[in-house]
mmCIF file of C-alpha atoms and ligand atoms in Angstrom:
data_model
loop_
_atom_site.group_PDB
_atom_site.id
_atom_site.type_symbol
_atom_site.label_atom_id
_atom_site.label_comp_id
_atom_site.label_asym_id
_atom_site.label_seq_id
_atom_site.Cartn_x
_atom_site.Cartn_y
_atom_site.Cartn_z
ATOM 1 C CA MET A 1 10.359 12.619 -23.473
ATOM 2 C CA SER A 2 12.167 11.713 -20.458
ATOM 3 C CA GLU A 3 12.483 8.292 -19.219
ATOM 4 C CA LEU A 4 10.666 7.560 -15.915
ATOM 5 C CA ARG A 5 13.260 6.578 -13.386
ATOM 6 C CA PHE A 6 13.066 5.653 -9.881
ATOM 7 C CA ASP A 7 16.481 6.563 -8.495
ATOM 8 C CA GLY A 8 16.386 7.299 -5.008
ATOM 9 C CA ARG A 9 13.126 5.356 -4.494
ATOM 10 C CA VAL A 10 12.237 2.220 -2.554
ATOM 11 C CA ALA A 11 9.960 -0.146 -3.558
ATOM 12 C CA VAL A 12 8.361 -3.366 -1.708
ATOM 13 C CA ILE A 13 6.825 -6.001 -4.184
ATOM 14 C CA THR A 14 4.997 -8.677 -2.482
ATOM 15 C CA GLY A 15 4.825 -12.367 -4.043
ATOM 16 C CA ALA A 16 7.872 -11.248 -6.234
ATOM 17 C CA GLY A 17 9.653 -14.798 -6.416
ATOM 18 C CA HIS A 18 7.666 -15.762 -9.401
ATOM 19 C CA GLY A 19 5.121 -14.765 -12.160
ATOM 20 C CA LEU A 20 3.795 -11.130 -12.318
ATOM 21 C CA GLY A 21 5.603 -9.872 -9.050
ATOM 22 C CA ARG A 22 8.964 -11.115 -10.179
ATOM 23 C CA SER A 23 8.346 -8.981 -13.612
ATOM 24 C CA HIS A 24 7.424 -6.174 -11.499
ATOM 25 C CA ALA A 25 10.570 -6.035 -9.347
ATOM 26 C CA LEU A 26 12.844 -6.437 -12.437
ATOM 27 C CA SER A 27 11.180 -3.628 -14.117
ATOM 28 C CA LEU A 28 11.450 -1.358 -11.063
ATOM 29 C CA ALA A 29 14.980 -2.545 -10.196
ATOM 30 C CA GLU A 30 15.989 -1.852 -14.068
ATOM 31 C CA ARG A 31 14.521 1.748 -13.675
ATOM 32 C CA GLY A 32 16.684 2.513 -10.403
ATOM 33 C CA ALA A 33 14.205 1.507 -7.833
ATOM 34 C CA LYS A 34 15.839 -0.485 -4.816
ATOM 35 C CA VAL A 35 13.537 -3.185 -4.230
ATOM 36 C CA VAL A 36 12.458 -5.472 -1.376
ATOM 37 C CA VAL A 37 11.559 -8.951 -3.017
ATOM 38 C CA ASN A 38 9.191 -10.521 -0.594
ATOM 39 C CA ASP A 39 8.040 -14.174 -1.340
ATOM 40 C CA LEU A 40 7.075 -16.867 1.012
ATOM 41 C CA GLY A 41 7.814 -19.456 -1.808
ATOM 42 C CA GLY A 42 5.120 -21.659 -1.257
ATOM 43 C CA ALA A 43 2.922 -23.690 -3.723
ATOM 44 C CA LEU A 44 0.243 -22.211 -5.642
ATOM 45 C CA ASP A 45 -2.232 -23.193 -3.152
ATOM 46 C CA GLY A 46 -0.242 -21.420 -0.332
ATOM 47 C CA THR A 47 1.030 -24.373 1.242
ATOM 48 C CA GLY A 48 4.843 -24.876 1.973
ATOM 49 C CA ALA A 49 7.722 -22.380 1.957
ATOM 50 C CA SER A 50 11.052 -21.875 0.620
ATOM 51 C CA THR A 51 13.640 -18.989 0.439
ATOM 52 C CA GLY A 52 14.490 -19.872 -2.984
ATOM 53 C CA PRO A 53 12.433 -17.817 -5.225
ATOM 54 C CA ALA A 54 12.928 -14.685 -3.396
ATOM 55 C CA ALA A 55 16.625 -15.146 -3.369
ATOM 56 C CA ASP A 56 16.811 -15.996 -7.025
ATOM 57 C CA VAL A 57 15.107 -12.801 -8.052
ATOM 58 C CA VAL A 58 17.357 -10.687 -5.981
ATOM 59 C CA GLU A 59 20.514 -12.408 -7.465
ATOM 60 C CA LEU A 60 19.215 -11.787 -10.874
ATOM 61 C CA ILE A 61 18.480 -8.055 -9.962
ATOM 62 C CA ASN A 62 21.827 -7.738 -8.247
ATOM 63 C CA LYS A 63 23.672 -9.303 -11.425
ATOM 64 C CA ASN A 64 21.955 -6.886 -13.703
ATOM 65 C CA GLY A 65 23.450 -3.897 -11.776
ATOM 66 C CA GLY A 66 20.360 -3.106 -9.682
ATOM 67 C CA GLU A 67 19.799 -3.212 -5.855
ATOM 68 C CA ALA A 68 17.534 -5.585 -4.047
ATOM 69 C CA VAL A 69 17.145 -7.618 -0.834
ATOM 70 C CA ALA A 70 15.251 -10.569 -0.021
ATOM 71 C CA ASN A 71 12.287 -11.084 2.579
ATOM 72 C CA THR A 72 10.422 -14.352 2.808
ATOM 73 C CA ASP A 73 7.700 -13.417 5.497
ATOM 74 C CA ASN A 74 3.912 -13.961 5.074
ATOM 75 C CA VAL A 75 1.933 -10.982 3.987
ATOM 76 C CA ALA A 76 -1.117 -12.468 5.740
ATOM 77 C CA THR A 77 0.008 -11.758 9.351
ATOM 78 C CA PRO A 78 0.720 -8.537 11.049
ATOM 79 C CA GLU A 79 4.229 -9.451 12.128
ATOM 80 C CA GLY A 80 4.954 -10.588 8.590
ATOM 81 C CA ALA A 81 3.656 -7.521 7.168
ATOM 82 C CA LYS A 82 5.487 -5.343 9.557
ATOM 83 C CA ALA A 83 8.811 -7.392 8.875
ATOM 84 C CA ILE A 84 8.571 -6.807 5.179
ATOM 85 C CA VAL A 85 8.224 -3.083 5.620
ATOM 86 C CA ARG A 86 10.900 -3.219 8.351
ATOM 87 C CA THR A 87 13.265 -4.862 5.962
ATOM 88 C CA ALA A 88 12.870 -1.746 3.475
ATOM 89 C CA ILE A 89 13.629 0.666 6.090
ATOM 90 C CA ASP A 90 16.461 -1.257 7.560
ATOM 91 C CA ALA A 91 18.137 -2.100 4.194
ATOM 92 C CA PHE A 92 17.468 1.280 2.144
ATOM 93 C CA GLY A 93 16.216 3.709 4.856
ATOM 94 C CA ARG A 94 12.972 4.737 3.178
ATOM 95 C CA LEU A 95 9.869 3.266 1.427
ATOM 96 C CA ASP A 96 8.076 4.778 -1.478
ATOM 97 C CA VAL A 97 6.168 2.361 -3.394
ATOM 98 C CA VAL A 98 4.153 -0.966 -2.202
ATOM 99 C CA VAL A 99 3.070 -3.427 -4.769
ATOM 100 C CA ASN A 100 0.533 -5.838 -3.257
ATOM 101 C CA ASN A 101 0.665 -8.809 -5.674
ATOM 102 C CA ALA A 102 1.121 -11.822 -3.360
ATOM 103 C CA GLY A 103 -1.741 -14.492 -3.883
ATOM 104 C CA ILE A 104 -2.733 -17.940 -3.953
ATOM 105 C CA LEU A 105 -5.498 -20.105 -5.319
ATOM 106 C CA ARG A 106 -8.102 -22.510 -3.914
ATOM 107 C CA ASP A 107 -10.548 -22.880 -6.527
ATOM 108 C CA LYS A 108 -13.636 -25.105 -5.499
ATOM 109 C CA SER A 109 -17.285 -24.865 -6.849
ATOM 110 C CA PHE A 110 -19.226 -23.073 -4.225
ATOM 111 C CA GLY A 111 -21.224 -25.781 -2.433
ATOM 112 C CA LYS A 112 -17.862 -27.726 -2.006
ATOM 113 C CA MET A 113 -15.966 -24.657 -0.729
ATOM 114 C CA SER A 114 -14.843 -24.962 2.691
ATOM 115 C CA VAL A 115 -14.559 -22.182 5.372
ATOM 116 C CA GLU A 116 -10.860 -22.425 5.513
ATOM 117 C CA GLU A 117 -10.615 -22.328 1.642
ATOM 118 C CA PHE A 118 -12.511 -19.099 1.951
ATOM 119 C CA ASP A 119 -10.597 -17.738 4.611
ATOM 120 C CA GLN A 120 -7.242 -18.595 3.451
ATOM 121 C CA VAL A 121 -7.636 -16.922 0.198
ATOM 122 C CA LEU A 122 -9.017 -13.614 1.713
ATOM 123 C CA ALA A 123 -6.138 -13.819 4.226
ATOM 124 C CA VAL A 124 -3.335 -13.741 1.715
ATOM 125 C CA HIS A 125 -5.207 -11.334 -1.225
ATOM 126 C CA VAL A 126 -6.958 -8.864 1.350
ATOM 127 C CA ARG A 127 -5.629 -9.141 4.688
ATOM 128 C CA GLY A 128 -2.270 -9.270 3.071
ATOM 129 C CA SER A 129 -2.711 -6.169 1.056
ATOM 130 C CA PHE A 130 -4.308 -4.511 3.925
ATOM 131 C CA LEU A 131 -1.601 -5.293 6.268
ATOM 132 C CA VAL A 132 1.515 -4.509 4.109
ATOM 133 C CA SER A 133 -0.145 -1.074 3.126
ATOM 134 C CA HIS A 134 -1.123 -0.510 6.899
ATOM 135 C CA ALA A 135 2.237 -1.209 8.070
ATOM 136 C CA ALA A 136 3.726 1.248 5.191
ATOM 137 C CA PHE A 137 1.296 3.872 5.666
ATOM 138 C CA PRO A 138 3.009 5.770 8.436
ATOM 139 C CA TYR A 139 6.125 6.112 6.407
ATOM 140 C CA LEU A 140 4.273 7.211 3.217
ATOM 141 C CA LYS A 141 2.366 9.835 5.288
ATOM 142 C CA GLU A 142 4.970 11.123 7.255
ATOM 143 C CA GLN A 143 7.219 11.682 4.046
ATOM 144 C CA GLY A 144 4.357 12.978 2.202
ATOM 145 C CA TYR A 145 4.340 10.762 -0.869
ATOM 146 C CA GLY A 146 3.813 7.339 -1.897
ATOM 147 C CA ARG A 147 2.258 4.789 -4.358
ATOM 148 C CA ILE A 148 0.556 1.917 -3.659
ATOM 149 C CA VAL A 149 -0.588 -0.580 -6.385
ATOM 150 C CA ASN A 150 -3.018 -3.581 -5.538
ATOM 151 C CA THR A 151 -3.613 -6.708 -7.551
ATOM 152 C CA SER A 152 -7.308 -7.375 -8.402
ATOM 153 C CA SER A 153 -8.537 -9.638 -10.927
ATOM 154 C CA PRO A 154 -11.187 -9.764 -13.720
ATOM 155 C CA ALA A 155 -12.736 -12.937 -11.565
ATOM 156 C CA GLY A 156 -13.422 -10.511 -8.913
ATOM 157 C CA LEU A 157 -14.872 -7.690 -11.159
ATOM 158 C CA PHE A 158 -16.730 -9.779 -13.288
ATOM 159 C CA GLY A 159 -17.266 -13.339 -11.158
ATOM 160 C CA ASN A 160 -15.940 -16.652 -12.340
ATOM 161 C CA PHE A 161 -17.201 -20.228 -11.876
ATOM 162 C CA GLY A 162 -15.143 -22.047 -8.778
ATOM 163 C CA GLN A 163 -13.602 -18.717 -7.500
ATOM 164 C CA ALA A 164 -16.114 -17.638 -4.737
ATOM 165 C CA ASN A 165 -13.243 -17.133 -2.386
ATOM 166 C CA TYR A 166 -10.930 -15.450 -5.037
ATOM 167 C CA SER A 167 -13.648 -13.442 -6.538
ATOM 168 C CA THR A 168 -14.661 -11.776 -3.018
ATOM 169 C CA ALA A 169 -11.347 -11.110 -2.276
ATOM 170 C CA LYS A 170 -10.314 -9.412 -5.774
ATOM 171 C CA MET A 171 -13.360 -7.395 -5.549
ATOM 172 C CA GLY A 172 -12.531 -6.493 -1.978
ATOM 173 C CA LEU A 173 -9.309 -5.356 -3.374
ATOM 174 C CA VAL A 174 -11.466 -2.559 -5.256
ATOM 175 C CA GLY A 175 -12.864 -1.286 -2.024
ATOM 176 C CA LEU A 176 -9.381 -0.784 -0.471
ATOM 177 C CA THR A 177 -7.803 0.732 -3.268
ATOM 178 C CA LYS A 178 -10.932 3.233 -3.470
ATOM 179 C CA THR A 179 -10.659 4.229 0.136
ATOM 180 C CA LEU A 180 -6.852 4.023 -0.053
ATOM 181 C CA GLY A 181 -7.063 6.518 -2.856
ATOM 182 C CA ILE A 182 -9.364 8.848 -0.886
ATOM 183 C CA GLU A 183 -7.557 8.577 2.628
ATOM 184 C CA GLY A 184 -3.884 8.988 0.837
ATOM 185 C CA ALA A 185 -4.837 12.053 -0.925
ATOM 186 C CA ARG A 186 -3.862 14.495 1.204
ATOM 187 C CA ALA A 187 -0.654 12.926 2.057
ATOM 188 C CA GLY A 188 0.433 12.666 -1.800
ATOM 189 C CA ILE A 189 -0.451 8.641 -1.627
ATOM 190 C CA LYS A 190 -2.064 7.302 -4.606
ATOM 191 C CA ALA A 191 -3.470 4.099 -4.799
ATOM 192 C CA ASN A 192 -4.517 2.001 -7.812
ATOM 193 C CA ALA A 193 -5.463 -1.706 -8.827
ATOM 194 C CA ILE A 194 -4.796 -3.623 -11.662
ATOM 195 C CA ALA A 195 -6.923 -6.631 -12.947
ATOM 196 C CA PRO A 196 -4.210 -8.458 -15.005
ATOM 197 C CA ILE A 197 -4.185 -11.521 -17.224
ATOM 198 C CA ALA A 198 -0.784 -13.014 -18.001
ATOM 199 C CA TRP A 199 0.996 -16.323 -18.379
ATOM 200 C CA THR A 200 2.050 -17.411 -15.110
ATOM 201 C CA ARG A 201 2.091 -20.685 -13.014
ATOM 202 C CA MET A 202 -1.287 -19.381 -11.907
ATOM 203 C CA THR A 203 -2.956 -19.580 -15.481
ATOM 204 C CA GLU A 204 -0.698 -21.726 -17.505
ATOM 205 C CA ALA A 205 -3.186 -24.783 -16.957
ATOM 206 C CA LEU A 206 -6.064 -22.340 -18.027
ATOM 207 C CA LEU A 207 -5.001 -20.531 -20.837
ATOM 208 C CA PRO A 208 -4.619 -21.656 -24.333
ATOM 209 C CA ALA A 209 -0.901 -22.477 -25.191
ATOM 210 C CA GLU A 210 -0.914 -19.713 -28.021
ATOM 211 C CA PHE A 211 -1.364 -17.098 -25.051
ATOM 212 C CA GLU A 212 2.124 -17.687 -23.659
ATOM 213 C CA ALA A 213 4.042 -15.352 -26.105
ATOM 214 C CA LYS A 214 1.375 -12.586 -25.947
ATOM 215 C CA PHE A 215 0.357 -12.506 -22.366
ATOM 216 C CA THR A 216 3.486 -11.925 -20.949
ATOM 217 C CA ALA A 217 4.173 -10.850 -17.130
ATOM 218 C CA GLU A 218 6.334 -7.967 -18.679
ATOM 219 C CA ARG A 219 3.263 -6.652 -20.588
ATOM 220 C CA VAL A 220 1.449 -6.187 -17.133
ATOM 221 C CA SER A 221 4.439 -4.684 -15.579
ATOM 222 C CA THR A 222 4.785 -1.685 -17.611
ATOM 223 C CA LEU A 223 1.439 -0.484 -16.363
ATOM 224 C CA VAL A 224 2.499 -1.415 -12.680
ATOM 225 C CA THR A 225 5.652 0.687 -13.179
ATOM 226 C CA PHE A 226 3.940 3.671 -14.087
ATOM 227 C CA LEU A 227 1.200 3.350 -11.502
ATOM 228 C CA ALA A 228 4.177 3.223 -8.951
ATOM 229 C CA HIS A 229 5.607 6.493 -10.483
ATOM 230 C CA GLU A 230 5.579 10.050 -9.450
ATOM 231 C CA ALA A 231 4.101 10.602 -12.960
ATOM 232 C CA CYS A 232 0.922 8.934 -12.119
ATOM 233 C CA GLU A 233 -1.608 11.143 -10.966
ATOM 234 C CA ALA A 234 -4.608 8.761 -10.945
ATOM 235 C CA SER A 235 -5.867 7.258 -7.839
ATOM 236 C CA GLY A 236 -8.531 4.962 -6.784
ATOM 237 C CA GLU A 237 -8.785 3.604 -10.186
ATOM 238 C CA VAL A 238 -8.616 -0.080 -11.559
ATOM 239 C CA PHE A 239 -7.083 -1.052 -15.023
ATOM 240 C CA SER A 240 -7.814 -4.236 -16.929
ATOM 241 C CA VAL A 241 -4.317 -4.900 -18.659
ATOM 242 C CA GLY A 242 -2.967 -7.770 -20.712
ATOM 243 C CA ALA A 243 -1.085 -8.686 -23.976
ATOM 244 C CA GLY A 244 -0.421 -4.941 -24.408
ATOM 245 C CA ARG A 245 -3.830 -3.572 -23.809
ATOM 246 C CA ILE A 246 -4.745 -1.463 -20.845
ATOM 247 C CA ALA A 247 -8.462 -0.234 -20.092
ATOM 248 C CA ARG A 248 -9.950 1.575 -17.103
ATOM 249 C CA VAL A 249 -12.601 -0.228 -15.310
ATOM 250 C CA PHE A 250 -15.281 1.996 -13.737
ATOM 251 C CA VAL A 251 -17.806 1.153 -11.421
ATOM 252 C CA ALA A 252 -21.049 2.901 -12.781
ATOM 253 C CA GLU A 253 -24.717 3.547 -11.577
ATOM 254 C CA GLY A 254 -27.430 3.505 -14.154
ATOM 255 C CA PRO A 255 -29.968 6.294 -14.460
ATOM 256 C CA GLY A 256 -32.405 4.494 -12.366
ATOM 257 C CA TRP A 257 -36.101 4.173 -12.261
ATOM 258 C CA ARG A 258 -38.162 6.193 -9.574
ATOM 259 C CA GLN A 259 -41.730 6.202 -8.164
ATOM 260 C CA ASP A 260 -42.185 7.007 -4.693
ATOM 261 C CA ASP A 261 -45.137 4.756 -3.727
ATOM 262 C CA HIS A 262 -44.496 1.796 -5.708
ATOM 263 C CA THR A 263 -45.406 -1.924 -5.105
ATOM 264 C CA VAL A 264 -43.444 -5.126 -5.555
ATOM 265 C CA GLU A 265 -45.232 -5.392 -9.013
ATOM 266 C CA ASP A 266 -44.219 -2.171 -9.922
ATOM 267 C CA ILE A 267 -40.713 -3.210 -9.692
ATOM 268 C CA ARG A 268 -41.525 -6.527 -11.993
ATOM 269 C CA ASP A 269 -42.945 -4.141 -14.563
ATOM 270 C CA ASN A 270 -40.322 -1.651 -14.661
ATOM 271 C CA TRP A 271 -37.505 -4.134 -14.615
ATOM 272 C CA GLN A 272 -36.118 -2.816 -17.908
ATOM 273 C CA ALA A 273 -35.900 0.813 -16.625
ATOM 274 C CA ILE A 274 -34.110 -0.427 -13.503
ATOM 275 C CA MET A 275 -31.511 -2.408 -15.337
ATOM 276 C CA ALA A 276 -30.770 0.625 -17.804
ATOM 277 C CA GLU A 277 -27.390 1.525 -18.299
ATOM 278 C CA GLN A 278 -27.486 4.674 -19.896
ATOM 279 C CA PRO A 279 -26.747 7.644 -19.040
ATOM 280 C CA TYR A 280 -24.590 6.312 -16.418
ATOM 281 C CA LEU A 281 -22.603 7.910 -13.431
ATOM 282 C CA THR A 282 -19.163 7.155 -12.382
ATOM 283 C CA PRO A 283 -18.894 8.355 -9.118
ATOM 284 C CA THR A 284 -15.329 8.404 -7.332
ATOM 285 C CA THR A 285 -16.569 8.565 -3.740
ATOM 286 C CA LEU A 286 -19.399 7.752 -1.740
ATOM 287 C CA GLY A 287 -20.151 11.410 -1.438
ATOM 288 C CA GLN A 288 -20.415 11.866 -5.110
ATOM 289 C CA GLN A 289 -22.598 8.984 -5.541
ATOM 290 C CA ALA A 290 -24.815 10.074 -2.473
ATOM 291 C CA THR A 291 -24.977 13.463 -4.037
ATOM 292 C CA ALA A 292 -26.065 12.027 -7.362
ATOM 293 C CA SER A 293 -28.519 9.577 -6.167
ATOM 294 C CA MET A 294 -30.070 11.894 -3.541
ATOM 295 C CA LYS A 295 -30.718 14.305 -6.571
ATOM 296 C CA ALA A 296 -32.622 11.562 -8.211
ATOM 297 C CA MET A 297 -34.450 10.400 -5.233
ATOM 298 C CA LEU A 298 -35.683 13.752 -3.579
HETATM 299 P P1 LIG B 1 2.310 -16.835 -9.035
HETATM 300 O O1 LIG B 1 1.696 -17.919 -8.300
HETATM 301 O O2 LIG B 1 3.257 -16.774 -10.250
HETATM 302 O O3 LIG B 1 2.719 -15.655 -8.042
HETATM 303 C C1 LIG B 1 2.167 -15.450 -6.607
HETATM 304 C C2 LIG B 1 3.497 -15.221 -5.911
HETATM 305 O O4 LIG B 1 3.032 -14.704 -4.521
HETATM 306 C C3 LIG B 1 4.240 -16.516 -5.501
HETATM 307 O O5 LIG B 1 5.582 -16.411 -5.990
HETATM 308 C C4 LIG B 1 3.911 -16.784 -4.176
HETATM 309 O O6 LIG B 1 4.888 -17.736 -3.592
HETATM 310 C C5 LIG B 1 3.557 -15.710 -3.510
HETATM 311 N N1 LIG B 1 2.996 -15.787 -2.361
HETATM 312 C C6 LIG B 1 1.743 -16.479 -2.122
HETATM 313 N N2 LIG B 1 1.334 -16.343 -0.711
HETATM 314 C C7 LIG B 1 1.991 -15.542 -0.075
HETATM 315 C C8 LIG B 1 2.217 -14.911 1.154
HETATM 316 N N3 LIG B 1 1.229 -15.170 2.186
HETATM 317 N N4 LIG B 1 3.322 -14.224 1.295
HETATM 318 C C9 LIG B 1 4.291 -13.807 0.439
HETATM 319 N N5 LIG B 1 4.227 -14.265 -0.724
HETATM 320 C C10 LIG B 1 3.186 -15.125 -1.279
HETATM 321 O O7 LIG B 1 0.758 -16.256 -9.743
HETATM 322 P P2 LIG B 1 0.916 -14.601 -10.573
HETATM 323 O O8 LIG B 1 0.066 -15.081 -11.650
HETATM 324 O O9 LIG B 1 2.208 -14.173 -10.793
HETATM 325 O O10 LIG B 1 -0.160 -13.654 -9.613
HETATM 326 C C11 LIG B 1 0.217 -12.570 -9.068
HETATM 327 C C12 LIG B 1 -0.697 -11.704 -8.700
HETATM 328 O O11 LIG B 1 -1.511 -11.577 -9.590
HETATM 329 C C13 LIG B 1 -2.009 -12.672 -7.834
HETATM 330 O O12 LIG B 1 -2.625 -11.807 -6.781
HETATM 331 C C14 LIG B 1 -2.895 -13.061 -8.654
HETATM 332 O O13 LIG B 1 -4.167 -13.271 -7.889
HETATM 333 C C15 LIG B 1 -2.896 -11.801 -9.563
HETATM 334 N N6 LIG B 1 -3.515 -12.266 -10.840
HETATM 335 C C16 LIG B 1 -3.025 -12.950 -11.609
HETATM 336 C C17 LIG B 1 -3.527 -13.158 -13.060
HETATM 337 C C18 LIG B 1 -2.733 -13.768 -14.116
HETATM 338 O O14 LIG B 1 -3.232 -13.981 -15.091
HETATM 339 N N7 LIG B 1 -1.608 -14.572 -13.904
HETATM 340 C C19 LIG B 1 -4.721 -12.856 -13.073
HETATM 341 C C20 LIG B 1 -5.504 -11.934 -12.269
HETATM 342 C C21 LIG B 1 -4.811 -11.844 -11.035
#
């Protein structure tokens, strides 16, 4: 089988100075993509800034015979996002792939979380992914081709103590991915999301030490690289990925319980049927979900 190459393609990877983004950038560059390595270079909580991490990854890519340029703009501002996309156009003349990976953590239990801690996490993950994709969209649409990979998290899909801000942001990215998948379809733009687990500075204090060798960033980047490739036909999907395992995560609706004129007590008494999971539906658009549930309702 032929190798999946990115010759002639240009990719922007946000937050590519460390961890997963760095690994995605190396993987895409190794397969011939010209890469914009974006990273603000701040701490895990988003404070501070440095040009070092992005520059180091660019140096490594160039040393390996690839082509890359650094960008240190903030994904969370419209000007920053536009500048990131502009870097790709100025340096390489086009843009094909956007990997929205930049992220920060401000973990706190719900009662102790400040409004600022909530807003700043949403700003980087949700606003940042929206802004960079939004700045790239006209270029992708114009050329009738594009690949967008967003970075969700199991914490968002399933919830996690101390991460109300992060979980909200990461589930928000599922909605963005699904709608981008629908809106991009006519222009050949596919958008998908990953929910990874990997040993990085974000997780090293949380994961058991023996995970380091197995949960490598490279074992997430293979999927990101595939989703960024022309060969990927999927869109609007979410994939759980880590340590060599990849699984589709889907939003499903159960068969439901129906009784036209029901009381509050009827709901209590039929709770098991309301909670039933089988047989479930996995609609991929609101239209599909509405058609199916209307059928059950009318
Ligand atoms: P990381 O801290 O190593 O990488 C995140 C990078 O984003 C950093 O280099 C940081 O400087 C950069 N960044 C932060 N804010 C930015 C901004 N405003 N503009 C530009 N760059 C910015 O962490 P990681 O584990 O590699 O995380 C990468 C992504 O994967 C994040 O979105 C994270 O939430 C997600 N994720 C990671 C895991 C995991 O197991 N490591 C699990 C689920 C989700």
